[in-house]
């Protein structure tokens, strides 16, 4: 006999089943369901910046990745990028200060030279040496700036080239992740809808028609998952390479910076020792009229 509700229960003889193979274009489905999936992607993108407690209080349903170790690596990458940015800003201001101090030394050297012209032999020689010392400070500072600039440019390569390229890869990965999570949420909503209709003993039209839409969403979710995993692997590899470059290059460039700065201070120390011309005898009568 055949029961209309439960299908074939018993029959004498053979039974022949025929079926129509369902073929579908996932791209056409994505276009048809574009607004719904875009809204789900936007919702997941917004929730990404919220705490789970805030999302729960707002009643926002979402799909999440459990034990996502890549999230911590992305946070570390953002911290490194911020560190490089602040480091370059500080180095830039340091070079500006060196340039300003070097110009001050040059001005003082010119001033002491003018004083030396007005003095007698002993004082003239002393002020001339002191003026030359300040001009040498200026020269040493200029040399330091010339040596430090390539180091800053090397550090800037990480910030201005490696970081933007990595952010572009992360953006593509995030878009694929939100699309995958959107399909996961869509599947959950359709499952809940089917469960609700079953609990009410009310047939769901799409289930009676072969559940075509559900199977299409499953296929789309499978494709989105494959794309997401591929980009996830790319991001993981790039982050590992970038982290290795960060550790190696940062150590090398900071050692160079320290060496250049140390050479500058040692050179200034030698100049200062040679310019030890005090006390200087000055005939104040030529400068100030005696009262």
Tab-separated table of C-alpha atoms in Angstrom:
chain	number	residue	atom	x	y	z
A	1	UNK	CA	0.000	0.000	0.000
A	2	UNK	CA	1.063	3.593	-0.388
A	3	UNK	CA	0.572	6.130	2.370
A	4	UNK	CA	0.444	9.677	1.065
A	5	UNK	CA	2.136	11.052	4.172
A	6	UNK	CA	4.872	8.470	4.808
A	7	UNK	CA	5.517	7.271	1.272
A	8	UNK	CA	5.669	3.585	0.174
A	9	UNK	CA	5.199	1.150	3.057
A	10	UNK	CA	4.670	-2.126	1.180
A	11	UNK	CA	4.140	-3.236	-2.434
A	12	UNK	CA	4.009	-6.486	-4.352
A	13	UNK	CA	6.259	-6.606	-7.380
A	14	UNK	CA	8.881	-4.183	-8.629
A	15	UNK	CA	9.009	-0.459	-8.168
A	16	UNK	CA	10.551	2.000	-10.618
A	17	UNK	CA	11.802	5.393	-9.445
A	18	UNK	CA	12.496	8.227	-11.801
A	19	UNK	CA	14.063	11.533	-10.840
A	20	UNK	CA	14.981	14.800	-12.460
A	21	UNK	CA	18.572	15.885	-11.802
A	22	UNK	CA	18.683	19.382	-10.411
A	23	UNK	CA	21.284	21.628	-11.979
A	24	UNK	CA	21.889	25.156	-10.837
A	25	UNK	CA	24.218	28.063	-11.285
A	26	UNK	CA	25.589	29.283	-7.964
A	27	UNK	CA	26.558	32.615	-9.496
A	28	UNK	CA	22.980	33.184	-10.613
A	29	UNK	CA	21.790	32.310	-7.103
A	30	UNK	CA	24.276	34.730	-5.522
A	31	UNK	CA	23.000	37.499	-7.776
A	32	UNK	CA	19.392	36.679	-6.960
A	33	UNK	CA	20.079	36.559	-3.216
A	34	UNK	CA	22.623	39.383	-3.378
A	35	UNK	CA	20.963	41.849	-1.002
A	36	UNK	CA	20.252	39.259	1.677
A	37	UNK	CA	23.849	37.940	1.642
A	38	UNK	CA	25.341	41.441	1.479
A	39	UNK	CA	23.357	42.446	4.567
A	40	UNK	CA	24.536	39.339	6.389
A	41	UNK	CA	28.156	40.086	5.420
A	42	UNK	CA	27.793	43.663	6.645
A	43	UNK	CA	26.280	42.446	9.891
A	44	UNK	CA	29.182	40.065	10.493
A	45	UNK	CA	31.651	42.839	9.692
A	46	UNK	CA	29.998	45.090	12.281
A	47	UNK	CA	29.829	42.327	14.876
A	48	UNK	CA	33.533	41.625	14.306
A	49	UNK	CA	34.282	44.910	16.087
A	50	UNK	CA	31.931	44.184	18.998
A	51	UNK	CA	32.307	42.043	22.053
A	52	UNK	CA	30.132	38.940	22.200
A	53	UNK	CA	28.225	40.406	25.157
A	54	UNK	CA	27.308	43.547	23.225
A	55	UNK	CA	26.143	41.509	20.229
A	56	UNK	CA	24.011	39.312	22.493
A	57	UNK	CA	22.374	42.311	24.160
A	58	UNK	CA	21.579	43.776	20.762
A	59	UNK	CA	20.062	40.435	19.724
A	60	UNK	CA	22.330	40.034	16.705
A	61	UNK	CA	22.453	36.469	15.430
A	62	UNK	CA	25.761	35.502	13.833
A	63	UNK	CA	28.061	32.661	12.937
A	64	UNK	CA	31.492	32.552	14.580
A	65	UNK	CA	34.792	30.763	14.041
A	66	UNK	CA	35.744	28.742	17.088
A	67	UNK	CA	39.378	28.718	18.310
A	68	UNK	CA	40.482	31.158	15.624
A	69	UNK	CA	44.243	31.300	16.281
A	70	UNK	CA	44.742	33.516	13.227
A	71	UNK	CA	42.945	36.373	14.989
A	72	UNK	CA	45.770	36.642	17.546
A	73	UNK	CA	48.376	36.704	14.776
A	74	UNK	CA	46.474	39.489	13.024
A	75	UNK	CA	46.428	41.461	16.298
A	76	UNK	CA	50.192	40.965	16.598
A	77	UNK	CA	50.640	42.184	13.019
A	78	UNK	CA	48.629	45.335	13.784
A	79	UNK	CA	50.743	45.969	16.890
A	80	UNK	CA	53.942	45.618	14.849
A	81	UNK	CA	52.620	48.018	12.201
A	82	UNK	CA	51.754	50.567	14.910
A	83	UNK	CA	55.198	50.101	16.472
A	84	UNK	CA	56.944	50.787	13.150
A	85	UNK	CA	54.812	53.864	12.568
A	86	UNK	CA	55.633	55.322	15.997
A	87	UNK	CA	59.307	54.364	15.640
A	88	UNK	CA	59.631	56.182	12.318
A	89	UNK	CA	57.862	59.252	13.710
A	90	UNK	CA	60.286	59.385	16.643
A	91	UNK	CA	63.301	58.876	14.377
A	92	UNK	CA	62.017	61.621	12.082
A	93	UNK	CA	61.727	64.091	14.961
A	94	UNK	CA	65.164	63.037	16.219
A	95	UNK	CA	66.686	63.888	12.843
A	96	UNK	CA	64.882	67.228	12.864
A	97	UNK	CA	66.349	67.967	16.306
A	98	UNK	CA	69.817	66.988	15.084
A	99	UNK	CA	69.429	69.282	12.092
A	100	UNK	CA	68.344	72.162	14.339
A	101	UNK	CA	71.183	71.607	16.819
A	102	UNK	CA	73.713	71.326	13.975
A	103	UNK	CA	72.577	74.697	12.626
A	104	UNK	CA	72.924	76.161	16.114
A	105	UNK	CA	76.495	74.820	16.349
A	106	UNK	CA	77.266	76.358	12.954
A	107	UNK	CA	75.872	79.711	14.065
A	108	UNK	CA	77.879	79.597	17.294
A	109	UNK	CA	81.019	78.760	15.316
A	110	UNK	CA	80.503	81.831	13.123
A	111	UNK	CA	79.888	83.962	16.200
A	112	UNK	CA	83.073	82.796	17.961
A	113	UNK	CA	85.001	83.472	14.752
A	114	UNK	CA	83.807	87.071	14.797
A	115	UNK	CA	84.865	87.383	18.441
A	116	UNK	CA	88.303	85.913	17.629
A	117	UNK	CA	88.931	88.613	15.031
A	118	UNK	CA	88.570	91.299	17.696
A	119	UNK	CA	90.904	89.660	20.233
A	120	UNK	CA	94.645	89.621	20.673
A	121	UNK	CA	96.858	86.668	19.731
A	122	UNK	CA	96.239	84.278	22.674
A	123	UNK	CA	92.502	84.909	22.892
A	124	UNK	CA	92.251	84.926	19.117
A	125	UNK	CA	93.729	81.435	18.912
A	126	UNK	CA	91.483	80.131	21.679
A	127	UNK	CA	88.286	81.526	20.169
A	128	UNK	CA	89.325	80.270	16.737
A	129	UNK	CA	89.768	76.726	18.118
A	130	UNK	CA	86.420	77.015	19.899
A	131	UNK	CA	84.761	78.192	16.687
A	132	UNK	CA	86.306	75.316	14.728
A	133	UNK	CA	85.026	72.878	17.359
A	134	UNK	CA	81.442	74.078	16.898
A	135	UNK	CA	81.782	73.870	13.137
A	136	UNK	CA	83.039	70.304	13.565
A	137	UNK	CA	79.963	69.576	15.706
A	138	UNK	CA	77.879	70.802	12.772
A	139	UNK	CA	79.812	68.602	10.339
A	140	UNK	CA	79.456	65.550	12.613
A	141	UNK	CA	75.722	66.149	12.949
A	142	UNK	CA	75.346	66.458	9.182
A	143	UNK	CA	77.264	63.198	8.671
A	144	UNK	CA	75.020	61.483	11.212
A	145	UNK	CA	71.910	62.614	9.322
A	146	UNK	CA	73.321	61.322	6.035
A	147	UNK	CA	74.051	57.920	7.586
A	148	UNK	CA	70.756	57.711	9.497
A	149	UNK	CA	68.471	58.568	6.567
A	150	UNK	CA	69.064	55.244	4.694
A	151	UNK	CA	68.322	53.377	7.922
A	152	UNK	CA	64.978	55.168	8.209
A	153	UNK	CA	64.243	54.408	4.563
A	154	UNK	CA	64.923	50.723	5.210
A	155	UNK	CA	62.580	50.717	8.196
A	156	UNK	CA	60.027	52.571	6.095
A	157	UNK	CA	60.065	49.773	3.512
A	158	UNK	CA	58.301	47.516	6.013
A	159	UNK	CA	55.723	50.156	6.902
A	160	UNK	CA	55.036	51.594	3.436
A	161	UNK	CA	55.342	48.451	1.267
A	162	UNK	CA	55.084	45.237	3.274
A	163	UNK	CA	52.282	46.416	5.588
A	164	UNK	CA	49.940	47.774	2.829
A	165	UNK	CA	50.413	44.585	0.796
A	166	UNK	CA	49.611	42.501	3.865
A	167	UNK	CA	46.554	44.626	4.654
A	168	UNK	CA	45.260	44.069	1.100
A	169	UNK	CA	45.613	40.307	1.564
A	170	UNK	CA	43.870	40.522	4.941
A	171	UNK	CA	41.042	42.539	3.371
A	172	UNK	CA	40.457	39.819	0.782
A	173	UNK	CA	40.591	37.167	3.516
A	174	UNK	CA	38.115	39.090	5.682
A	175	UNK	CA	35.694	39.453	2.762
A	176	UNK	CA	35.870	35.692	2.119
A	177	UNK	CA	35.415	34.978	5.833
A	178	UNK	CA	32.333	37.192	6.139
A	179	UNK	CA	30.833	35.599	3.019
A	180	UNK	CA	31.392	32.118	4.449
A	181	UNK	CA	29.897	33.121	7.806
A	182	UNK	CA	26.938	34.697	5.992
A	183	UNK	CA	26.165	31.387	4.283
A	184	UNK	CA	26.564	29.542	7.592
A	185	UNK	CA	24.048	31.910	9.154
A	186	UNK	CA	21.705	31.458	6.183
A	187	UNK	CA	21.833	27.664	6.612
A	188	UNK	CA	21.082	28.046	10.322
A	189	UNK	CA	18.103	30.294	9.596
A	190	UNK	CA	16.713	27.816	7.051
A	191	UNK	CA	17.188	24.928	9.509
A	192	UNK	CA	15.368	26.887	12.202
A	193	UNK	CA	12.578	27.699	9.756
A	194	UNK	CA	12.181	24.042	8.856
A	195	UNK	CA	12.197	23.022	12.523
A	196	UNK	CA	9.511	25.608	13.323
A	197	UNK	CA	7.214	24.386	10.532
A	198	UNK	CA	7.724	20.764	11.566
A	199	UNK	CA	6.876	21.543	15.183
A	200	UNK	CA	3.614	23.083	13.967
A	201	UNK	CA	2.893	20.147	11.641
A	202	UNK	CA	2.747	22.662	8.842
A	203	UNK	CA	4.443	21.661	5.569
A	204	UNK	CA	7.146	24.021	4.358
A	205	UNK	CA	6.611	24.830	0.660
A	206	UNK	CA	10.294	24.700	-0.324
A	207	UNK	CA	10.728	21.304	1.366
A	208	UNK	CA	7.745	19.881	-0.494
A	209	UNK	CA	9.183	21.185	-3.766
A	210	UNK	CA	12.490	19.366	-3.248
A	211	UNK	CA	14.240	21.882	-0.970
A	212	UNK	CA	16.043	23.261	-3.994
A	213	UNK	CA	17.018	26.566	-2.387
A	214	UNK	CA	18.507	24.841	0.672
A	215	UNK	CA	20.686	22.606	-1.472
A	216	UNK	CA	21.870	25.590	-3.500
A	217	UNK	CA	22.850	27.429	-0.315
A	218	UNK	CA	24.736	24.340	0.851
A	219	UNK	CA	26.646	24.276	-2.419
A	220	UNK	CA	27.416	27.993	-2.152
A	221	UNK	CA	28.579	27.543	1.417
A	222	UNK	CA	30.916	24.761	0.307
A	223	UNK	CA	32.423	26.978	-2.377
A	224	UNK	CA	32.733	29.906	0.042
A	225	UNK	CA	34.427	27.665	2.599
A	226	UNK	CA	36.999	26.423	0.066
A	227	UNK	CA	37.776	30.006	-0.998
A	228	UNK	CA	37.976	31.114	2.625
A	229	UNK	CA	40.383	28.317	3.608
A	230	UNK	CA	42.634	29.077	0.635
A	231	UNK	CA	42.902	32.764	1.554
A	232	UNK	CA	43.338	31.847	5.203
A	233	UNK	CA	46.325	29.687	4.276
A	234	UNK	CA	47.779	32.543	2.188
A	235	UNK	CA	47.420	34.984	5.080
A	236	UNK	CA	49.047	32.550	7.514
A	237	UNK	CA	52.069	32.027	5.228
A	238	UNK	CA	52.457	35.751	4.543
A	239	UNK	CA	52.231	36.593	8.241
A	240	UNK	CA	54.923	34.044	9.058
A	241	UNK	CA	57.269	35.440	6.392
A	242	UNK	CA	56.548	39.012	7.427
A	243	UNK	CA	57.192	38.239	11.085
A	244	UNK	CA	60.569	36.689	10.218
A	245	UNK	CA	61.442	39.763	8.137
A	246	UNK	CA	60.315	42.011	10.984
A	247	UNK	CA	62.573	40.320	13.552
A	248	UNK	CA	65.606	40.161	11.258
A	249	UNK	CA	65.374	43.629	9.690
A	250	UNK	CA	64.444	45.461	12.873
A	251	UNK	CA	67.399	44.020	14.774
A	252	UNK	CA	69.804	44.806	11.942
A	253	UNK	CA	68.617	48.382	11.393
A	254	UNK	CA	68.509	49.251	15.096
A	255	UNK	CA	72.085	47.971	15.486
A	256	UNK	CA	73.143	50.222	12.595
A	257	UNK	CA	71.271	53.172	14.105
A	258	UNK	CA	72.933	52.624	17.491
A	259	UNK	CA	76.370	52.335	15.867
A	260	UNK	CA	75.931	55.551	13.871
A	261	UNK	CA	74.659	57.425	16.928
A	262	UNK	CA	77.552	56.121	19.056
A	263	UNK	CA	80.081	57.189	16.404
A	264	UNK	CA	78.572	60.681	16.428
A	265	UNK	CA	78.864	61.061	20.200
A	266	UNK	CA	82.402	59.654	20.250
A	267	UNK	CA	83.440	62.095	17.527
A	268	UNK	CA	81.887	64.977	19.475
A	269	UNK	CA	83.767	63.836	22.593
A	270	UNK	CA	87.101	63.910	20.724
A	271	UNK	CA	86.285	67.382	19.351
A	272	UNK	CA	85.396	68.647	22.822
A	273	UNK	CA	88.679	67.395	24.318
A	274	UNK	CA	90.673	69.145	21.611
A	275	UNK	CA	88.754	72.375	22.199
A	276	UNK	CA	89.653	72.604	25.888
A	277	UNK	CA	90.943	76.186	25.667
A	278	UNK	CA	89.678	77.570	28.956
A	279	UNK	CA	90.443	79.811	30.731
A	280	UNK	CA	90.684	82.484	28.064
A	281	UNK	CA	92.372	85.790	28.870
A	282	UNK	CA	90.324	88.693	27.526
A	283	UNK	CA	91.207	92.390	27.760
A	284	UNK	CA	87.859	93.707	28.965
A	285	UNK	CA	89.084	97.289	28.578
A	286	UNK	CA	88.714	96.914	24.850
A	287	UNK	CA	85.162	95.751	25.274
A	288	UNK	CA	83.730	97.755	28.168
A	289	UNK	CA	84.703	101.250	29.106
A	290	UNK	CA	86.045	101.289	32.637
A	291	UNK	CA	83.889	103.306	34.993
